[in-house]
Every structure is written in C-alpha cells, then in structure tokens.
PDB file of C-alpha atoms in Angstrom:
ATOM      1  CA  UNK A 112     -35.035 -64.477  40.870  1.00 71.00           C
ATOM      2  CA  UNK A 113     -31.698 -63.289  41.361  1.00 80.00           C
ATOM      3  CA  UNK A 114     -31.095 -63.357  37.829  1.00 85.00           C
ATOM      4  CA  UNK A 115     -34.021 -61.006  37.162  1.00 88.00           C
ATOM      5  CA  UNK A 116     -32.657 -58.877  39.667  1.00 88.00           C
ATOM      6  CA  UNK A 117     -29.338 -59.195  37.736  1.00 89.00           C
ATOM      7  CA  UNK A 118     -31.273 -57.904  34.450  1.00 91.00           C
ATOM      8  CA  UNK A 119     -33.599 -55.211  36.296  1.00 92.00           C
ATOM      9  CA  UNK A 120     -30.088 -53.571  37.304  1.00 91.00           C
ATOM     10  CA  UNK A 121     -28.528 -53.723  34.236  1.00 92.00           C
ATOM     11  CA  UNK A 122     -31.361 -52.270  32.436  1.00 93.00           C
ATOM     12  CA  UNK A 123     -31.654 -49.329  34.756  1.00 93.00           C
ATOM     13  CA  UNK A 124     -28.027 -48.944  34.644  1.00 93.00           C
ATOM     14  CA  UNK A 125     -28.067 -48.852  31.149  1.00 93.00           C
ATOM     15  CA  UNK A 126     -31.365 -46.760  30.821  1.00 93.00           C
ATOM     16  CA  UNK A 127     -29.774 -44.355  33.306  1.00 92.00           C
ATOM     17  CA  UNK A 128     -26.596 -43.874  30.431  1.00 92.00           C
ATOM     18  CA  UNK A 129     -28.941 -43.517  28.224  1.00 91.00           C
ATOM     19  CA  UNK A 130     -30.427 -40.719  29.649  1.00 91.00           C
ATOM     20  CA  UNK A 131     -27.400 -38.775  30.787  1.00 89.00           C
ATOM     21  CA  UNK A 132     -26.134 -39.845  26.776  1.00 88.00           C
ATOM     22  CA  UNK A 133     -30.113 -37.995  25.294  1.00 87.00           C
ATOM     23  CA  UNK A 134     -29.267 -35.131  27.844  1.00 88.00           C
ATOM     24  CA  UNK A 135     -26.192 -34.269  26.381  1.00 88.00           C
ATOM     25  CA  UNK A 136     -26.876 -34.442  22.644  1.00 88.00           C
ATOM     26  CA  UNK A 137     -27.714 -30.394  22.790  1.00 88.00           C
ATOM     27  CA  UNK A 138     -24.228 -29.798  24.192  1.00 89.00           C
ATOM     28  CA  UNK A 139     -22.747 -31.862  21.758  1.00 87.00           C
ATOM     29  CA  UNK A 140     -24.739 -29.940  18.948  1.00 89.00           C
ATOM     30  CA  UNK A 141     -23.436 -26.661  20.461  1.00 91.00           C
ATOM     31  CA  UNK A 142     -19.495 -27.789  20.382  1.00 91.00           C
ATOM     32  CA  UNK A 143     -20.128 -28.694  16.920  1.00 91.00           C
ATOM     33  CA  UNK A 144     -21.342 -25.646  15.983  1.00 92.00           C
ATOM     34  CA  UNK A 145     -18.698 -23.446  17.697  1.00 93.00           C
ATOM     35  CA  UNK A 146     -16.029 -26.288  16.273  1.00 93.00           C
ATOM     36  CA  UNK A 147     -17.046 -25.681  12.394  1.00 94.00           C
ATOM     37  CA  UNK A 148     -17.761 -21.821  13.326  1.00 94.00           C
ATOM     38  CA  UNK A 149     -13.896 -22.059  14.765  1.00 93.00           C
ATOM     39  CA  UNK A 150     -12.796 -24.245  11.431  1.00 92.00           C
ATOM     40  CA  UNK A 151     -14.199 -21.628   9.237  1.00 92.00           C
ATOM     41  CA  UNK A 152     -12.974 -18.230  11.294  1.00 90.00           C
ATOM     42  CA  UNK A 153      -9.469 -20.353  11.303  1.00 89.00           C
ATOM     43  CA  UNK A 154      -9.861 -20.527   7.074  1.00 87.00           C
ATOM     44  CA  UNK A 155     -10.699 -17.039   7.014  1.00 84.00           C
ATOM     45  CA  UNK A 156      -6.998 -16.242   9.263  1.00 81.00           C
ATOM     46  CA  UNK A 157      -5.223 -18.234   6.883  1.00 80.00           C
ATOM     47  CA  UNK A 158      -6.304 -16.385   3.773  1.00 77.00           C
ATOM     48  CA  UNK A 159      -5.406 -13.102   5.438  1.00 70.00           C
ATOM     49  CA  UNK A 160      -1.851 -14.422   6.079  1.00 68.00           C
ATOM     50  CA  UNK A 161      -1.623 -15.779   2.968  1.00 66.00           C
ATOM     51  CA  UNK A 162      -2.529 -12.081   2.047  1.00 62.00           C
ATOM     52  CA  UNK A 163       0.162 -10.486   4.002  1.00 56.00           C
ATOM     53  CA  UNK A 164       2.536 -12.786   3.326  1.00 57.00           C
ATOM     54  CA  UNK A 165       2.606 -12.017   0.060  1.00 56.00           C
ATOM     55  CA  UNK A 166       1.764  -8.464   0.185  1.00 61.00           C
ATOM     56  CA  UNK A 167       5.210  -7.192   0.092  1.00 68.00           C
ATOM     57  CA  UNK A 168       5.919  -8.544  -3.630  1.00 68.00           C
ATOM     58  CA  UNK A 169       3.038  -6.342  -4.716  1.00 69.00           C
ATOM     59  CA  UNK A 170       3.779  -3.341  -2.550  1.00 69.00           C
ATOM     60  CA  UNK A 171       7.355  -3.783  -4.071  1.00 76.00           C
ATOM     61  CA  UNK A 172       5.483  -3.801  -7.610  1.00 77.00           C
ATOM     62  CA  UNK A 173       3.663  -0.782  -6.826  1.00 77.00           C
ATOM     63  CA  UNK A 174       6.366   1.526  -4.944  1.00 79.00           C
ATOM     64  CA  UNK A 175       8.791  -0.007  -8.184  1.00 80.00           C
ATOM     65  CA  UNK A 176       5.629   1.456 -10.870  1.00 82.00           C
ATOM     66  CA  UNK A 177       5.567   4.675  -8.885  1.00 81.00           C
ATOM     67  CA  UNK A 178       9.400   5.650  -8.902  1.00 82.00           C
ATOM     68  CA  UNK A 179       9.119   5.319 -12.658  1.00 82.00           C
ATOM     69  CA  UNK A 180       6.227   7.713 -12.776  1.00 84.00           C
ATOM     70  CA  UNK A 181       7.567  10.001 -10.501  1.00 82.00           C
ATOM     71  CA  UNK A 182      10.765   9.849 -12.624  1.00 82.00           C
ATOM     72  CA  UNK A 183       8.813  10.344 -15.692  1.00 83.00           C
ATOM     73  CA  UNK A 184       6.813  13.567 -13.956  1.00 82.00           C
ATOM     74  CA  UNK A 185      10.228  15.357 -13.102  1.00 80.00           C
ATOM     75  CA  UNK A 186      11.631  14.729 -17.087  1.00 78.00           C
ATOM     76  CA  UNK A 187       8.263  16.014 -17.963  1.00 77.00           C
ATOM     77  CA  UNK A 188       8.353  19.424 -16.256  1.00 76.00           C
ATOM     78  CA  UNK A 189      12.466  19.642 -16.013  1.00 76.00           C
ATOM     79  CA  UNK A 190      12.613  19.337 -19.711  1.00 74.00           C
ATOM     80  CA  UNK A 191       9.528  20.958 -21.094  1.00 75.00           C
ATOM     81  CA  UNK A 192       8.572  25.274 -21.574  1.00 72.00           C
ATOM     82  CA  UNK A 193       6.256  25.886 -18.921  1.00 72.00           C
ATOM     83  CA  UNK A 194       3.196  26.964 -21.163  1.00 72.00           C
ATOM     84  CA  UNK A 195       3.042  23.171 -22.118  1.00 73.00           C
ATOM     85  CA  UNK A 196       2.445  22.211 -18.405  1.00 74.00           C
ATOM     86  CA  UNK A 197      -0.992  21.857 -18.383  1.00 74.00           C
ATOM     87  CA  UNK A 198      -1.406  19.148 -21.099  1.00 76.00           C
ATOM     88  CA  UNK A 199       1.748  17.391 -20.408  1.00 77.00           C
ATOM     89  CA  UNK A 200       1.350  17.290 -16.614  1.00 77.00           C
ATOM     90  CA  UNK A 201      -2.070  15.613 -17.056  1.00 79.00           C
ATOM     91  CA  UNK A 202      -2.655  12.470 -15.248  1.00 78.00           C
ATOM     92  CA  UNK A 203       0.971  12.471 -13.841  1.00 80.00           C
ATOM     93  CA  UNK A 204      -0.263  15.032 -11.732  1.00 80.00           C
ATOM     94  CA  UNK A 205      -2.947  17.014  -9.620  1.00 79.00           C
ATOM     95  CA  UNK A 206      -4.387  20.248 -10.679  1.00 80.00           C
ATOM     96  CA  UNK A 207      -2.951  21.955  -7.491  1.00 82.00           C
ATOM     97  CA  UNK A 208       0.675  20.642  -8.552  1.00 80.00           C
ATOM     98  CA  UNK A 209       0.546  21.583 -12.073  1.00 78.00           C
ATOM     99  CA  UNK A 210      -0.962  25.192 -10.850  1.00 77.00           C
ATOM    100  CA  UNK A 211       2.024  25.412  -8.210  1.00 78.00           C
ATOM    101  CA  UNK A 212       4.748  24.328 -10.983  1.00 76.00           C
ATOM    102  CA  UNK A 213       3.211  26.926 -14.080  1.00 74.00           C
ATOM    103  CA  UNK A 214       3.428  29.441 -11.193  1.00 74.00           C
ATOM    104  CA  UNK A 215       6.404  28.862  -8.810  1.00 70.00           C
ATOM    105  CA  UNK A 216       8.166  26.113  -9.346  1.00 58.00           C
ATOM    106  CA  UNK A 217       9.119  25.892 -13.590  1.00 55.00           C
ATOM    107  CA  UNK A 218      12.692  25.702 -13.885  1.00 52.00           C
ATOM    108  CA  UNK A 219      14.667  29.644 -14.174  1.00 51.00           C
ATOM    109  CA  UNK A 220      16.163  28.963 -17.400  1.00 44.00           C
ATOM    110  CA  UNK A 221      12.807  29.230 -19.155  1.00 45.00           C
ATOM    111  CA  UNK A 222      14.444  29.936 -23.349  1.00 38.00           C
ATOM    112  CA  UNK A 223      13.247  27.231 -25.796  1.00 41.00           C
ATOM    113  CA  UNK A 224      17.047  25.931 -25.719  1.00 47.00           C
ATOM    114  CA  UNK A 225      17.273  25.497 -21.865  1.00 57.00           C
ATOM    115  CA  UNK A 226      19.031  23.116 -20.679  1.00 60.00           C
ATOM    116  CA  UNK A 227      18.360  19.304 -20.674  1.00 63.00           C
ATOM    117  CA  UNK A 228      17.805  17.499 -17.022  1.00 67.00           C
ATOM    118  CA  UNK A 229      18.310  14.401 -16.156  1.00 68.00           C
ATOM    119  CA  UNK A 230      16.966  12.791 -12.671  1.00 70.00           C
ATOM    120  CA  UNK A 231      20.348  11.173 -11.044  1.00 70.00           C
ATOM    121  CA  UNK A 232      18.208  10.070  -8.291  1.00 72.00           C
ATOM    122  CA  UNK A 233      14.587   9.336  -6.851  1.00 75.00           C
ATOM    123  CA  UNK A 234      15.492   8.575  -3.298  1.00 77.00           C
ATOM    124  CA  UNK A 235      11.823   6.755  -1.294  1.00 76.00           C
ATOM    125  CA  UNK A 236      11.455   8.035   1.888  1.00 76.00           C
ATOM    126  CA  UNK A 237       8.240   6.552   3.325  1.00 68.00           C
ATOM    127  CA  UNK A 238       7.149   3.311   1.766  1.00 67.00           C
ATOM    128  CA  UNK A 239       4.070   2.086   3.410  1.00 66.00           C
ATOM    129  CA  UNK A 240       1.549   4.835   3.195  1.00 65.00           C
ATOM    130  CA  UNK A 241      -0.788   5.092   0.359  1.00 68.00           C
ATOM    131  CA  UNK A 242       1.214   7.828  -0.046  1.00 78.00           C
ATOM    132  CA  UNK A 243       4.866   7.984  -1.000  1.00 80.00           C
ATOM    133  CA  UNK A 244       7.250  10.820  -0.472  1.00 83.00           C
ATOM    134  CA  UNK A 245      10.230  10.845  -2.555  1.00 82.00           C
ATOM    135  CA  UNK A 246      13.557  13.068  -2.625  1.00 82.00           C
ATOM    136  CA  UNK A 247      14.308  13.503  -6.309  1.00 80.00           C
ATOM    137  CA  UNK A 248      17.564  15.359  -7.615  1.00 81.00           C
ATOM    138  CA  UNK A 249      16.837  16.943 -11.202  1.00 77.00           C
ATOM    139  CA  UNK A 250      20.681  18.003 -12.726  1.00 76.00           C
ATOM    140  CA  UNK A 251      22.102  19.918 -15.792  1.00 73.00           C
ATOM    141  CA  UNK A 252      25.186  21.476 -16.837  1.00 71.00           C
ATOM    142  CA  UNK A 253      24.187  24.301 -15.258  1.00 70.00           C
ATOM    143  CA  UNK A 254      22.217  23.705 -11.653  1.00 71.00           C
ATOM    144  CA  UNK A 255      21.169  21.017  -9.881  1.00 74.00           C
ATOM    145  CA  UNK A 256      17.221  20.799  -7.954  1.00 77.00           C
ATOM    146  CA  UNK A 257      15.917  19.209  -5.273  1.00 80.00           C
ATOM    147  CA  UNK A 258      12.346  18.442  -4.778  1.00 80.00           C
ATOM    148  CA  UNK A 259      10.183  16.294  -2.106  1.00 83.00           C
ATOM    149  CA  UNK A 260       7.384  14.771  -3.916  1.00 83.00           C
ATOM    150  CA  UNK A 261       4.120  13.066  -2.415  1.00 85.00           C
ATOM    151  CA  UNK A 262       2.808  10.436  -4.608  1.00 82.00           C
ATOM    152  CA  UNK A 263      -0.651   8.949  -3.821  1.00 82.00           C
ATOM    153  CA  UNK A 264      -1.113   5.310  -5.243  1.00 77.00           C
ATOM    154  CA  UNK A 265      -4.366   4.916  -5.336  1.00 76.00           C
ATOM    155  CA  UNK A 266      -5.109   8.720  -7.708  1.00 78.00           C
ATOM    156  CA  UNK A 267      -1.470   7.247  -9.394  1.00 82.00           C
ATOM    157  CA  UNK A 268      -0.329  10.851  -9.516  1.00 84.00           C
ATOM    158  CA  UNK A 269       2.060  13.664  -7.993  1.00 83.00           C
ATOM    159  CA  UNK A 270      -0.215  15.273  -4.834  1.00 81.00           C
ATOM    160  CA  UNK A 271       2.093  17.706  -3.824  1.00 84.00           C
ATOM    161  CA  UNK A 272       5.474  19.196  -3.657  1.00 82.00           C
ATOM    162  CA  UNK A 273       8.051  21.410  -3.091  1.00 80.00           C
ATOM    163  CA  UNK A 274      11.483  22.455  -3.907  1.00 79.00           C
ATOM    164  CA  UNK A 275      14.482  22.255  -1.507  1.00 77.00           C
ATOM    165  CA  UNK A 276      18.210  24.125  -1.651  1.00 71.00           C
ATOM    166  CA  UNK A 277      20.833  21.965  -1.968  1.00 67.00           C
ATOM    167  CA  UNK A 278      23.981  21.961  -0.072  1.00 66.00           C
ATOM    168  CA  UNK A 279      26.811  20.008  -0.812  1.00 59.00           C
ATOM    169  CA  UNK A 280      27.675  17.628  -3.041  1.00 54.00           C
ATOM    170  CA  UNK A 281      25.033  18.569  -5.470  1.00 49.00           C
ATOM    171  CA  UNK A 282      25.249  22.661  -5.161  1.00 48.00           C
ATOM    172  CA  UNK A 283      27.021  23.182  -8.368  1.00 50.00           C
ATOM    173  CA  UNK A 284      25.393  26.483  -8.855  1.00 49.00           C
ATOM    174  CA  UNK A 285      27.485  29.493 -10.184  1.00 45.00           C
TER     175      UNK A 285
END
C-alpha cells in the first residue's frame, strides 16, 4: 500500500510537469519565431554594414570618374569657339548650362586662334551629395578663370555654374 501511494505521487507529480511542460509549448513556439525573425533582421544589418563599409571605395570611384569629367567639360568649352557648344557640350552637360555658357559665360578671347587652357586644378568641395561642387581654375598665357561647378552623379553631367574673380595668386590679368 505504501508503495502504491509511492507510485500514485510520482505519477501525479510527473503528470503535473507534464502539464505545465504541454502549457508552455505555445510560448516556446513564439520565442522561436521572434528568435529566427531576430536571426534574419540581424542578417539583413550585416549586409547593410557590409554595404557601408565598403561604400567609400565606390564613392571614391565615382567622385575620382567625376573630376575627370568635369575636367574634360572645362577643356571642352575653354578650348573650343562658342558656336560649337551645343554639340560638344552634349552629355557633359545640361541644356541650362550649355544655354548659360553660349550666352554668358564663353571665354572673351572668342578668334579661331584664342588661346589654349589648361585646368591647373579641380579643387572638390562637397563630396557626399549626389551632387558635387567643384572649384576649377581654367589658365592661359593670357588670363586665368575661376568657376564653381555642380555636378550631379546620377544625370553624370555639369547642372550648373558660375564664374568667380580671382584674386591673388592666380589674377594674372593685364
């Protein structure tokens, strides 16, 4: 008798941990479920840093491509009459900018023998924008410019700009 006692207890005991184990299979569900949801939102985290880790290498490549082009705009209108604007500007820059440069902006020695100008620097001044702005010193014999460019990355072409006096080391004017 005792001994069936003995067994009666134990098998409640263990019914009763049963039970409480059945009751808390749901909650068990549920922490797996926000575990894998936390597993996969953790995955997603590391691909963005992976991302902006190695962002700067291709915003290097792109501000690097840029500079060239916005070297290669100023030796195309510096060096070129200003009738030819139109067809060599296009693609390096917009509409508005080739419009402002036939108009305004063309260089004053306008003969077919002008002079020749080089671009001694193409100084970045804000590199994180889609847009760049760039300080960019076109020089001859004669004169030296100055011009702030915009360049948006993602059109790949001159938005706007403007021309600046120089004072200074690079006011060789007569």
């Amino acid at each position: 008798m005792k001994n069936s006692r003995l067994i009666i207890f134990a098998s409640l005991v263990l019914a009763g941990i049963l039970l409480v184990q059945f009751n808390q299979m749901p909650n068990l569900d549920k922490q797996l479920g926000q575990a894998r949801a936390d597993l996969k939102q953790a995955k997603v985290n590391q691909v963005k840093s992976q991302t902006i880790v190695s962002s700067p290498k291709s915003r290097q490549e792109t501000v690097s491509n840029s500079t060239s082009r916005v070297n290669k705009f100023v030796q195309t209108f510096s060096n070129q009459p200003t009738s030819s604007y139109p067809d060599s500007l296009k693609g390096l820059a917009s509409q508005k900018v080739i419009n402002q440069l036939t108009q305004t902006f063309a260089p004053s020695v306008t003969f077919s023998d002008k002079a020749h100008y080089d671009v001694p620097l193409v100084g970045l001044k804000n590199a994180w924008g889609s847009d760049l702005e760039y300080l960019v010193i076109a020089k001859s014999d004669v004169q030296s410019v100055a011009y702030t460019i915009t360049y948006d990355t993602d059109e790949k072409q001159v938005t706007d700009m403007s021309r600046l006096t120089l004072k200074g080391a690079f006011d060789n004017e007569k």
